[in-house]
CSV table of C-alpha atoms in Angstrom, one decimal:
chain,number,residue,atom,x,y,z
A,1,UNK,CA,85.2,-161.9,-4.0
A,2,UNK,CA,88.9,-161.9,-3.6
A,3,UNK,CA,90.4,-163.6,-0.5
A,4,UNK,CA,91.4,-160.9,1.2
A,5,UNK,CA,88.0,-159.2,1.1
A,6,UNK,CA,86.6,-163.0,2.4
A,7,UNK,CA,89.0,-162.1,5.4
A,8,UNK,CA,88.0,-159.0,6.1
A,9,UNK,CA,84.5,-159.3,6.3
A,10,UNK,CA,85.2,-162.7,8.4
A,11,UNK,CA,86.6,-160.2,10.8
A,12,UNK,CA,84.0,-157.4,10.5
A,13,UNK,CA,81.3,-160.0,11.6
A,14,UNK,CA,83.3,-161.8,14.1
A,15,UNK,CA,83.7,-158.4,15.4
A,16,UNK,CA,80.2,-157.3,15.7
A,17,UNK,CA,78.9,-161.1,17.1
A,18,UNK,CA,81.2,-161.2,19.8
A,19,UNK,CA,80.7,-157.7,21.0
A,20,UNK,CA,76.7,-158.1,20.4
A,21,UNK,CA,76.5,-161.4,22.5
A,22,UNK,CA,78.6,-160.4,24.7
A,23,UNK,CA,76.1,-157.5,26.1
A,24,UNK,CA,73.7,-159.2,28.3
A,25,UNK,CA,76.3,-161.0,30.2
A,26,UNK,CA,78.5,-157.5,31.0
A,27,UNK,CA,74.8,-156.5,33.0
A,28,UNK,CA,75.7,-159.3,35.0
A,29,UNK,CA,79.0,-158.6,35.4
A,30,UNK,CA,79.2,-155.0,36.6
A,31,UNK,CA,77.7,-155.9,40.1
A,32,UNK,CA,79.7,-159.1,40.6
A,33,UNK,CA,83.0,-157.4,39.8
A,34,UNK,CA,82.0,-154.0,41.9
A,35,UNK,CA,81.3,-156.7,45.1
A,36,UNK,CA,84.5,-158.4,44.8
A,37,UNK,CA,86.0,-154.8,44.7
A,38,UNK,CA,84.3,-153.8,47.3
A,39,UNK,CA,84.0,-157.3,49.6
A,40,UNK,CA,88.4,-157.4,49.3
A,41,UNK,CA,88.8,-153.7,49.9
A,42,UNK,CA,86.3,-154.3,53.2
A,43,UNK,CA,88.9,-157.4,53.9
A,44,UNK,CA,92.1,-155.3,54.2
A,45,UNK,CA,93.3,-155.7,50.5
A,46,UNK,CA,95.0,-153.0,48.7
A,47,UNK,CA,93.8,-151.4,45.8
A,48,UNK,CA,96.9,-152.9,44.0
A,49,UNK,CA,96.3,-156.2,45.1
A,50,UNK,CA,92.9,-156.5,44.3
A,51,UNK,CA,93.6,-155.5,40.6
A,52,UNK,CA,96.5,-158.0,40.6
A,53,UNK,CA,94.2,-160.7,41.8
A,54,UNK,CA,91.4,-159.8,39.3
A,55,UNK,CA,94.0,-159.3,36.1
A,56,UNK,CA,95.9,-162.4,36.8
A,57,UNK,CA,93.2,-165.4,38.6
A,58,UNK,CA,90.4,-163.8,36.8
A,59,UNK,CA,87.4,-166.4,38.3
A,60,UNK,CA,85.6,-164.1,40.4
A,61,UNK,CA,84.1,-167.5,42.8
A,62,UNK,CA,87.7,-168.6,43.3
A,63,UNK,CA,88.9,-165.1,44.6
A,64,UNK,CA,86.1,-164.8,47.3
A,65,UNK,CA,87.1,-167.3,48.6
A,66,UNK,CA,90.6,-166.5,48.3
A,67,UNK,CA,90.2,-163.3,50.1
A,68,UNK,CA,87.9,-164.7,52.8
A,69,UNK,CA,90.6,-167.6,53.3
A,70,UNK,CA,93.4,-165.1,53.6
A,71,UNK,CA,91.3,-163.5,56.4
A,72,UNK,CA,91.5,-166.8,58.3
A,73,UNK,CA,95.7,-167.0,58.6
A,74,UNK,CA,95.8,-170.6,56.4
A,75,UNK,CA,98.9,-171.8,54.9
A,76,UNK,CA,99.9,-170.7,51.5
A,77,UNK,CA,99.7,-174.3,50.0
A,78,UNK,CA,96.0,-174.7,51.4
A,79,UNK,CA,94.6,-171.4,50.3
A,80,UNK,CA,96.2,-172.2,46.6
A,81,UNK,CA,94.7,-175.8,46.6
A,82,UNK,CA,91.1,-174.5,47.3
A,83,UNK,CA,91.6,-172.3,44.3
A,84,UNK,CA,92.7,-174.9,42.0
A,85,UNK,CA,89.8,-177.3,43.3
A,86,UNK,CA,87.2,-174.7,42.7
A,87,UNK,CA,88.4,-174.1,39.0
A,88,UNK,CA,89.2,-177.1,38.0
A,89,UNK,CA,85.8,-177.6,36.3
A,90,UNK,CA,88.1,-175.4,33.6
A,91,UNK,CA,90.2,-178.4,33.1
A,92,UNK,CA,86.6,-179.7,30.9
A,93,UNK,CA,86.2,-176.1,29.4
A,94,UNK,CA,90.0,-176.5,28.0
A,95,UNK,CA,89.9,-180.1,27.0
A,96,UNK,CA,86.3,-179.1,24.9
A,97,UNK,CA,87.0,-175.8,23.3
A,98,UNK,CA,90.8,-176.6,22.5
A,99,UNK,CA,89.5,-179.1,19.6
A,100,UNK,CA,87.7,-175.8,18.0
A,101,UNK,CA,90.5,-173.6,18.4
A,102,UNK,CA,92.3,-174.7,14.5
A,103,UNK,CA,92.3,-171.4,13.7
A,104,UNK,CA,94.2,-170.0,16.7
A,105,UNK,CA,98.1,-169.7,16.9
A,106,UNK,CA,100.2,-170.7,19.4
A,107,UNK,CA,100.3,-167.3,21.4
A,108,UNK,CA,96.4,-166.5,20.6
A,109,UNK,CA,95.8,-169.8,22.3
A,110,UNK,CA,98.0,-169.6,25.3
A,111,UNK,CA,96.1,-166.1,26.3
A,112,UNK,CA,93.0,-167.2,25.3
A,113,UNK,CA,93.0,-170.0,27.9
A,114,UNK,CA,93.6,-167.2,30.6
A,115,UNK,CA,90.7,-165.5,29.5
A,116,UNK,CA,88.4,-168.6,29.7
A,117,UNK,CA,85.7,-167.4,32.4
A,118,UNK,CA,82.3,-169.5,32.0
A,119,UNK,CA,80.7,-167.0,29.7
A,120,UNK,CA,83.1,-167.6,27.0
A,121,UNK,CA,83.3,-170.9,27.2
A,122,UNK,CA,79.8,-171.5,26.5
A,123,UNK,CA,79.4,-168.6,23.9
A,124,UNK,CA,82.6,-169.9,22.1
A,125,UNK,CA,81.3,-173.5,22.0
A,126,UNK,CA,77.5,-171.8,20.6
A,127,UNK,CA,80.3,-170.1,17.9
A,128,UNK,CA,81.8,-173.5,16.8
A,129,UNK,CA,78.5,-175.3,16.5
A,130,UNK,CA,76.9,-172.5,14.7
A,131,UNK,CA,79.8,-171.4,12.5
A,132,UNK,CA,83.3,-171.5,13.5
A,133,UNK,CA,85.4,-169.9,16.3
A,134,UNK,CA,87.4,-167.7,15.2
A,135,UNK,CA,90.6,-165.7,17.3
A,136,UNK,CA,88.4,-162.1,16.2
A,137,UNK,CA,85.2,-163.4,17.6
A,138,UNK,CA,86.8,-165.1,20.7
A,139,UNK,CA,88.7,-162.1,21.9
A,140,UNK,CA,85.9,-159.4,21.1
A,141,UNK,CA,83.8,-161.1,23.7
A,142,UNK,CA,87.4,-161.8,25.6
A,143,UNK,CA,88.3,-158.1,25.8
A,144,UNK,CA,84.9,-156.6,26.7
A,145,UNK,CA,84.3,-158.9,29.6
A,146,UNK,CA,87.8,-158.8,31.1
A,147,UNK,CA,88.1,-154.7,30.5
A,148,UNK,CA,84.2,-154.2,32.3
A,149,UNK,CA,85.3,-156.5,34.9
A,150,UNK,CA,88.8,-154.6,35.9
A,151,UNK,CA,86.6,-151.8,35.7
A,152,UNK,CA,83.9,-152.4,38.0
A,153,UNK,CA,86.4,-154.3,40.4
A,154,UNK,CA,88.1,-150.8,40.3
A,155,UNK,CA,84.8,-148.8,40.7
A,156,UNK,CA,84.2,-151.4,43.8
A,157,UNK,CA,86.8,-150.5,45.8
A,158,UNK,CA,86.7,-146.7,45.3
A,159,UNK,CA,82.8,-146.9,46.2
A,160,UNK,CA,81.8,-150.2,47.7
A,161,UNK,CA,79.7,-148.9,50.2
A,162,UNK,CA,77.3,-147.0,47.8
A,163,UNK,CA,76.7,-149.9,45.9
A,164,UNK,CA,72.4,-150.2,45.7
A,165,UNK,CA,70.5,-153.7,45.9
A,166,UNK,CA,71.1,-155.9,42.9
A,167,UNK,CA,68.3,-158.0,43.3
A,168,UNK,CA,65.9,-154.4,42.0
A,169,UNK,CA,67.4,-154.6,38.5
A,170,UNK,CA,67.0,-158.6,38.3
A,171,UNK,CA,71.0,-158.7,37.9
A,172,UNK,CA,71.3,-161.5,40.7
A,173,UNK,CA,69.4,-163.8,38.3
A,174,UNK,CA,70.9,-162.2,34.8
A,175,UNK,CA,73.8,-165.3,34.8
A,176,UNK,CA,71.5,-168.0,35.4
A,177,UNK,CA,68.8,-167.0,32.8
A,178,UNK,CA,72.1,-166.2,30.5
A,179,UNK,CA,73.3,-169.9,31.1
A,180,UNK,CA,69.7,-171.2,30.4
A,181,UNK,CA,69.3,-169.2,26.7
A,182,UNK,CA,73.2,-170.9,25.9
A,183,UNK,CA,71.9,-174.7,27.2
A,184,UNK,CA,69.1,-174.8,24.9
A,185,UNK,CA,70.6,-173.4,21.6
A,186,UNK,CA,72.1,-177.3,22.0
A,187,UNK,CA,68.5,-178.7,22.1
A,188,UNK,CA,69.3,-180.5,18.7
A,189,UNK,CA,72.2,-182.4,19.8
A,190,UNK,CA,72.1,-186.1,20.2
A,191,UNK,CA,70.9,-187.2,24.4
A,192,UNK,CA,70.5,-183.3,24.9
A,193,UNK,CA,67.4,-183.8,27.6
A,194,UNK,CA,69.1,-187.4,29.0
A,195,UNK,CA,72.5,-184.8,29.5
A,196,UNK,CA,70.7,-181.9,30.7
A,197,UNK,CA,68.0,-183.6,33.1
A,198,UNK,CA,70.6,-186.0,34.8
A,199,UNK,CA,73.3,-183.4,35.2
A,200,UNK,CA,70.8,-180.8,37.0
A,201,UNK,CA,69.3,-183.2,39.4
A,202,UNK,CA,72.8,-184.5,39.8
A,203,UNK,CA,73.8,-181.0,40.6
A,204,UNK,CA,71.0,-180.1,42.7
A,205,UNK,CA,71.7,-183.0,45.1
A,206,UNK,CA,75.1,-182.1,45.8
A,207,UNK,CA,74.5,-178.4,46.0
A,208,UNK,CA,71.9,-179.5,48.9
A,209,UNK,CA,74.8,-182.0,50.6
A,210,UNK,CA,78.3,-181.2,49.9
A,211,UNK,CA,77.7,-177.9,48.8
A,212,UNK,CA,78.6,-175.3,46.6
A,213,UNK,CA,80.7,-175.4,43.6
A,214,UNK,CA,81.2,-179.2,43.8
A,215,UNK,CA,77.8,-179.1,42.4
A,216,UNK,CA,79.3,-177.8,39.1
A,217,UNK,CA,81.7,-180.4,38.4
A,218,UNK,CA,80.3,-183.7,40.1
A,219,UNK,CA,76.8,-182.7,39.4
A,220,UNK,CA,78.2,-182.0,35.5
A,221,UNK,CA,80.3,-185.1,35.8
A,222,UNK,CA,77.1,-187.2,35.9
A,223,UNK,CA,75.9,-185.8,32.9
A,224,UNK,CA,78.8,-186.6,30.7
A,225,UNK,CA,79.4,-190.5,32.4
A,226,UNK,CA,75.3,-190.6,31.4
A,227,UNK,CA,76.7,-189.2,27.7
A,228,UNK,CA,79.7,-191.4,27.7
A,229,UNK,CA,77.7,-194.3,28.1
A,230,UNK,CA,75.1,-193.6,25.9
A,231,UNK,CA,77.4,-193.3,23.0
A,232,UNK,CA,77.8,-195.7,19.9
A,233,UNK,CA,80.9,-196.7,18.2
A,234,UNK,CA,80.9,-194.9,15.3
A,235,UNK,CA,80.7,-196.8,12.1
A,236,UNK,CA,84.3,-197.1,10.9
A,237,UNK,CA,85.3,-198.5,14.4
A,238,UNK,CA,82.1,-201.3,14.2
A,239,UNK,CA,83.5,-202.5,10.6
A,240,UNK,CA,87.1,-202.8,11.7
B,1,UNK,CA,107.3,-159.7,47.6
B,2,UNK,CA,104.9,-159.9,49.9
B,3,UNK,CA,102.7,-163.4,51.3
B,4,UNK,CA,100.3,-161.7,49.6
B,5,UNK,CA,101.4,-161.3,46.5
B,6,UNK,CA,102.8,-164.6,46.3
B,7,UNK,CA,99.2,-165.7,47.3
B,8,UNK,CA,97.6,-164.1,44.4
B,9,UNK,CA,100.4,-165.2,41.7
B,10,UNK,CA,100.6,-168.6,43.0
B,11,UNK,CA,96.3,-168.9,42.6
B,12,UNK,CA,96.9,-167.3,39.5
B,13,UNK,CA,99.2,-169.8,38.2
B,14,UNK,CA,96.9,-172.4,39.2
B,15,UNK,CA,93.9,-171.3,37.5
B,16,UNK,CA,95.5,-170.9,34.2
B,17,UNK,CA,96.9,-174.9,34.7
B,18,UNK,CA,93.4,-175.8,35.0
B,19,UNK,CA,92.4,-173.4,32.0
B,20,UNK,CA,94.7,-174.8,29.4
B,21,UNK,CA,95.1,-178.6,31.4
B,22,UNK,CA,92.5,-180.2,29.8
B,23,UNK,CA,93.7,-178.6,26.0
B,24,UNK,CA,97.3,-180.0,26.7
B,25,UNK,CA,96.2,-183.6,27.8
B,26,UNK,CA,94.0,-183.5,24.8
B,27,UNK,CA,96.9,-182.3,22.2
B,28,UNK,CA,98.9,-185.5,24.1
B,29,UNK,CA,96.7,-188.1,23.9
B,30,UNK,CA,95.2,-187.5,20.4
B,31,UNK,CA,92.8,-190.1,18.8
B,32,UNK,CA,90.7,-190.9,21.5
B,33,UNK,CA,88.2,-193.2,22.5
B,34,UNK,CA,84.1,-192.3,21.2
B,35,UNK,CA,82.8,-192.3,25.0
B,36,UNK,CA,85.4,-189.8,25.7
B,37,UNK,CA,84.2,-188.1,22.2
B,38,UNK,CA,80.7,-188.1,23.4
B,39,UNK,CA,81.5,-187.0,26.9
B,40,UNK,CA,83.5,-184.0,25.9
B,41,UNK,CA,80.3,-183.0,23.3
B,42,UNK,CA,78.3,-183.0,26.3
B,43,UNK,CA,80.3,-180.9,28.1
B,44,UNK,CA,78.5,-177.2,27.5
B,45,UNK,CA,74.8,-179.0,28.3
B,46,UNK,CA,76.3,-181.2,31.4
B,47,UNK,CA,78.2,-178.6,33.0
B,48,UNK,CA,75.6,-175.3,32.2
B,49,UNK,CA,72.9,-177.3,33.2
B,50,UNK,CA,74.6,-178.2,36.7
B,51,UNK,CA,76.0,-174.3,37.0
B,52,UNK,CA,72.3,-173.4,36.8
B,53,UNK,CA,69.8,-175.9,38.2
B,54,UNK,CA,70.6,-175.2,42.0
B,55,UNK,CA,69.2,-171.7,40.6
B,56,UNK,CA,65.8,-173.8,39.8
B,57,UNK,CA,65.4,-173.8,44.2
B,58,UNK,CA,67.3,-170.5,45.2
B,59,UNK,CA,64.7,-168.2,42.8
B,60,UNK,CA,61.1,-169.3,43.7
B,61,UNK,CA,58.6,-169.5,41.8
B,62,UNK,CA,59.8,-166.2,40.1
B,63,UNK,CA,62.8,-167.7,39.2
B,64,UNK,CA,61.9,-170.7,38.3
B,65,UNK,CA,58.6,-169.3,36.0
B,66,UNK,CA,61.8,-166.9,34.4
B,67,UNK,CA,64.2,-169.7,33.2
B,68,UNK,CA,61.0,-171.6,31.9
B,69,UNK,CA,60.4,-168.7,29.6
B,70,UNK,CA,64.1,-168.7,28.6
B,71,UNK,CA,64.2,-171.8,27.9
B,72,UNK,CA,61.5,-172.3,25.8
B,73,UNK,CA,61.9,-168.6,23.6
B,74,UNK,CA,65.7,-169.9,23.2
B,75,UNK,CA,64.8,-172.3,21.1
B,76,UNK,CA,62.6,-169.9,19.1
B,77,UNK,CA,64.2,-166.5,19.0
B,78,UNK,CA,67.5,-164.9,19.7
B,79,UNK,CA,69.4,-165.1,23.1
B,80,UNK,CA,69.3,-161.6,24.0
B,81,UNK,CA,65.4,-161.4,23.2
B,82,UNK,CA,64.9,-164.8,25.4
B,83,UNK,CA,67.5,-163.5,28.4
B,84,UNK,CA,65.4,-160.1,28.1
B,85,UNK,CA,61.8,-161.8,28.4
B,86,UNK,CA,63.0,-163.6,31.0
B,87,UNK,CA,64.6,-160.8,32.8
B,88,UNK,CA,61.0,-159.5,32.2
B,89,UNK,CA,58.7,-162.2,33.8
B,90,UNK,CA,61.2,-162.1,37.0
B,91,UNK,CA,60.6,-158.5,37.6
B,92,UNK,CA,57.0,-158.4,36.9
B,93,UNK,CA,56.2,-161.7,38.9
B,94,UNK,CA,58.6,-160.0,42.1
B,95,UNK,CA,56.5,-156.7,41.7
B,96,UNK,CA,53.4,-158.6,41.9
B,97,UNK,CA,54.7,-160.1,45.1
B,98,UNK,CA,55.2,-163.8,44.4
């Protein structure tokens, strides 16, 4: 096999991965994006302002709350703060999946960090581990999410009030059963149930007290200080 | 431009920081320490598993019976086969009222 045909079917499979694990989580998507539609449409939002907010944020927790503290007449400076507070579990996301990006460019990386929604992180990290990430892969899964979520966002707004019960179809618990499937396909890395066990009942503690999303990164943060101190030099670093 | 346009662009700009924040203190720091090492490997289980677990008391025993399955099929089979049975033990455990 010649290099270029090495290449192309590189991209042919990166391709069809991305785009097949990508599915399950665009079932959970279509709801959430129609209610932010619909929820900032019911909040006085234009239609263009919406779809600004939605191409350009794109973190679907962050603009709830962004549209809901809007509604309450807050500073600018505040409103922006709670935003970056609420996403700044990405800051992790950025600082893990940049060391798997080798085989991105400059410009591929610089939009593929705008495109980093939880989803893709933790499919993209399943990619490196099993294989290797690769730009074709990353923004197959990339485009599919981003193009089904302006597109139920815009389907929101135009119909928000006929939106049926979520709950029927089991799509209120598709993410979290999603998020489940991606945590174990780590099962066979080193601490996995120390990491996993500590960080949930970490995270269920401060969901019940301080409250949602701090849950994500203090309840995670206990997790990787448990992982942290786990760890052993590694071998080169004893000798020296 | 409007307050609320600024609003949106300035949120915007702010979520990107902390999307590519942690790659750029990364790139600038280089060689780093193993704890750090082993804390960014841990990243995906730590923060997945605390993104889900409050899920573990908001789902009842449907909910909590569903991500069993997952869990345990995921490490068997594929993700969409294991997302799919569990899809399928929440829906048949709500129909039979639990």
């Amino acid at each position: 096999m010649t290099e270029a045909t090495v290449i192309e079917s590189h991209w042919q499979s990166d391709m069809r991965d991305g785009l097949r694990d990508v599915a399950p989580v665009l079932g959970a998507v279509v709801p959430f994006a129609a209610v932010f539609g619909a929820v900032a449409a019911e909040a006085g939002m234009g239609m263009a302002d919406i779809m600004l907010a939605s191409a350009t944020i794109y973190a679907g927790a962050s603009q709830f709350v962004m549209v809901e503290l809007m509604g309450q007449d807050l500073p600018i400076w505040s409103i922006v703060l709670a935003v970056f507070a609420l996403n700044f579990r990405h800051v992790l996301y950025s600082a893990s999946l940049g060391r798997h990006m080798g085989a991105f460019g400059f410009w591929q990386k610089a939009l593929a960090f705008h495109l980093l929604v939880d989803p893709q992180f933790a499919a993209s990290e399943m990619r490196a581990l099993k294989t290797r990430l690769r730009p074709t892969y990353y923004f197959s899964y990339a485009t599919a999410i981003y193009s089904v979520w302006l597109g139920a966002n815009l389907l929101g707004i135009l119909f928000g009030a006929l939106i049926d019960d979520p709950a029927a179809w089991g799509m209120d618990f598709l993410l979290p059963l999603y998020f489940m499937g991606l945590i174990m396909g780590f099962h066979g890395r080193g601490h996995f149930w120390v990491i996993l066990s500590t960080s949930a009942v970490a995270s269920i503690i401060v969901h019940q007290t301080l409250g949602s999303p701090w849950h994500i990164t203090l309840g995670g943060g206990v997790g990787l200080v448990v992982a942290a101190a786990l760890s052993k030099p590694k071998e080169a670093e004893a000798a020296a | 431009m409007s307050d609320t346009v600024l609003i949106i662009l300035l949120c915007a700009a702010a979520t990107y920081l902390t999307r590519i924040g942690g790659h750029l203190i990364m790139v600038r720091f280089g060689q780093v320490h193993h704890r750090v090492e082993a804390a960014l490997a841990a990243v995906p289980v730590a923060i997945l598993s605390a993104l889900v677990a409050p899920s573990l008391m908001a789902g009842g025993v449907p909910g909590v019976l569903a991500l069993g399955v997952t869990a345990l099929s995921a490490m068997r089979v594929s993700l969409v086969i294991s997302v799919g049975l569990g899809v399928a033990v929440l829906l048949g455990l709500r129909a039979a009222g639990l």
